[in-house]
């Protein structure tokens, strides 16, 4: 048995525990507050589905792409996650997004400049 097969088995077990935790968390949330359960279930399913799609996309980038494309795709994922944290979450909470939008744009530009110069200077 190779080390990769053992690592894959550990990853599969970890994924199973993660799914079990998500299901238990959803069940506890619905048990504590059953009002508007359809909206809550839809929101939970949508958010978990989005996370699963992001994880599958990251896994695809990490296993199937090569530099320099891999570096730019990593940057794109980082910008998307920062956008969720700095712009979408405050917007969903009803807060102002001007500071978050400026931070997000600044981090995106600085990250792109860093990736561009990293790919120009580092050997493949």
Short mmCIF file of C-alpha atoms in Angstrom, two decimals:
data_model
loop_
_atom_site.label_atom_id
_atom_site.label_comp_id
_atom_site.label_asym_id
_atom_site.label_seq_id
_atom_site.Cartn_x
_atom_site.Cartn_y
_atom_site.Cartn_z
CA UNK A 1 0.00 0.00 0.00
CA UNK A 2 1.43 3.36 -1.01
CA UNK A 3 1.52 6.45 1.14
CA UNK A 4 -0.92 8.14 -1.23
CA UNK A 5 -3.52 5.40 -0.75
CA UNK A 6 -3.20 5.74 3.03
CA UNK A 7 -3.55 9.52 2.79
CA UNK A 8 -6.66 9.11 0.63
CA UNK A 9 -8.19 6.80 3.22
CA UNK A 10 -7.54 9.30 5.99
CA UNK A 11 -9.03 12.09 3.88
CA UNK A 12 -12.14 10.01 3.18
CA UNK A 13 -12.62 9.33 6.89
CA UNK A 14 -12.14 13.02 7.63
CA UNK A 15 -14.74 13.94 5.03
CA UNK A 16 -17.22 11.48 6.54
CA UNK A 17 -16.75 13.00 10.01
CA UNK A 18 -17.16 16.48 8.54
CA UNK A 19 -20.44 15.54 6.85
CA UNK A 20 -21.67 13.95 10.08
CA UNK A 21 -20.85 17.15 11.97
CA UNK A 22 -22.74 19.25 9.39
CA UNK A 23 -25.82 17.02 9.63
CA UNK A 24 -25.74 17.04 13.44
CA UNK A 25 -25.34 20.82 13.52
CA UNK A 26 -28.31 21.23 11.18
CA UNK A 27 -30.42 18.84 13.26
CA UNK A 28 -29.58 20.65 16.51
CA UNK A 29 -30.36 24.02 14.95
CA UNK A 30 -33.74 22.81 13.69
CA UNK A 31 -34.53 21.15 17.02
CA UNK A 32 -33.75 24.33 19.01
CA UNK A 33 -35.80 26.67 16.80
CA UNK A 34 -38.27 24.88 14.50
CA UNK A 35 -39.93 28.09 13.27
CA UNK A 36 -39.32 28.81 9.59
CA UNK A 37 -37.65 25.45 9.18
CA UNK A 38 -38.05 25.41 5.41
CA UNK A 39 -36.10 28.65 5.02
CA UNK A 40 -33.41 27.42 7.41
CA UNK A 41 -33.07 24.09 5.63
CA UNK A 42 -32.81 25.82 2.26
CA UNK A 43 -30.17 28.23 3.59
CA UNK A 44 -28.18 25.40 5.15
CA UNK A 45 -28.34 23.26 2.01
CA UNK A 46 -27.36 26.21 -0.17
CA UNK A 47 -24.42 27.20 2.02
CA UNK A 48 -23.14 23.63 2.37
CA UNK A 49 -23.50 23.12 -1.38
CA UNK A 50 -21.52 26.29 -2.04
CA UNK A 51 -18.78 25.16 0.32
CA UNK A 52 -18.64 21.73 -1.30
CA UNK A 53 -18.37 23.28 -4.76
CA UNK A 54 -15.57 25.58 -3.61
CA UNK A 55 -13.70 22.66 -2.04
CA UNK A 56 -14.09 20.57 -5.20
CA UNK A 57 -12.85 23.47 -7.32
CA UNK A 58 -9.83 23.98 -5.07
CA UNK A 59 -9.10 20.26 -5.15
CA UNK A 60 -9.29 20.30 -8.95
CA UNK A 61 -6.91 23.27 -9.16
CA UNK A 62 -4.43 21.70 -6.76
CA UNK A 63 -4.37 18.31 -8.47
CA UNK A 64 -4.90 19.05 -12.17
CA UNK A 65 -3.29 22.39 -13.00
CA UNK A 66 0.30 23.52 -13.29
CA UNK A 67 2.11 26.76 -12.71
CA UNK A 68 1.62 29.60 -13.62
CA UNK A 69 -2.11 28.93 -14.03
CA UNK A 70 -2.27 27.33 -10.58
CA UNK A 71 -0.95 30.49 -8.89
CA UNK A 72 -3.49 32.70 -10.62
CA UNK A 73 -6.34 30.34 -9.76
CA UNK A 74 -5.23 30.27 -6.12
CA UNK A 75 -5.30 34.07 -6.18
CA UNK A 76 -8.83 33.99 -7.63
CA UNK A 77 -10.05 31.69 -4.84
CA UNK A 78 -8.45 33.91 -2.20
CA UNK A 79 -10.11 36.99 -3.70
CA UNK A 80 -13.48 35.20 -3.78
CA UNK A 81 -13.22 34.17 -0.12
CA UNK A 82 -12.12 37.67 0.88
CA UNK A 83 -15.07 39.05 -1.05
CA UNK A 84 -17.41 36.82 0.93
CA UNK A 85 -15.86 37.85 4.24
CA UNK A 86 -15.28 41.56 3.62
CA UNK A 87 -18.23 42.44 1.38
CA UNK A 88 -21.00 39.83 1.34
CA UNK A 89 -21.10 39.09 5.06
CA UNK A 90 -21.35 42.75 6.19
CA UNK A 91 -23.94 43.33 3.47
CA UNK A 92 -25.98 40.39 4.73
CA UNK A 93 -25.76 41.74 8.27
CA UNK A 94 -26.97 45.16 7.17
CA UNK A 95 -23.68 46.94 7.85
CA UNK A 96 -21.90 49.38 5.60
CA UNK A 97 -19.66 47.82 3.02
CA UNK A 98 -17.51 50.77 1.96
CA UNK A 99 -14.51 49.87 4.16
CA UNK A 100 -14.84 46.18 3.32
CA UNK A 101 -15.05 46.99 -0.38
CA UNK A 102 -11.91 49.12 -0.21
CA UNK A 103 -10.04 46.43 1.75
CA UNK A 104 -11.19 43.75 -0.67
CA UNK A 105 -10.10 45.75 -3.73
CA UNK A 106 -6.75 46.59 -2.12
CA UNK A 107 -5.99 43.01 -1.14
CA UNK A 108 -7.04 41.81 -4.59
CA UNK A 109 -4.71 44.24 -6.37
CA UNK A 110 -1.79 43.58 -4.03
CA UNK A 111 -2.29 39.82 -4.39
CA UNK A 112 -2.41 40.04 -8.17
CA UNK A 113 0.78 42.11 -8.27
CA UNK A 114 2.47 39.63 -5.95
CA UNK A 115 1.41 36.62 -8.07
CA UNK A 116 2.50 38.37 -11.27
CA UNK A 117 5.99 39.14 -9.98
CA UNK A 118 6.29 35.76 -8.23
CA UNK A 119 5.57 33.96 -11.50
CA UNK A 120 8.07 36.13 -13.36
CA UNK A 121 10.93 35.55 -10.90
CA UNK A 122 10.51 32.00 -9.61
CA UNK A 123 11.68 29.11 -11.80
CA UNK A 124 9.16 26.46 -12.78
#
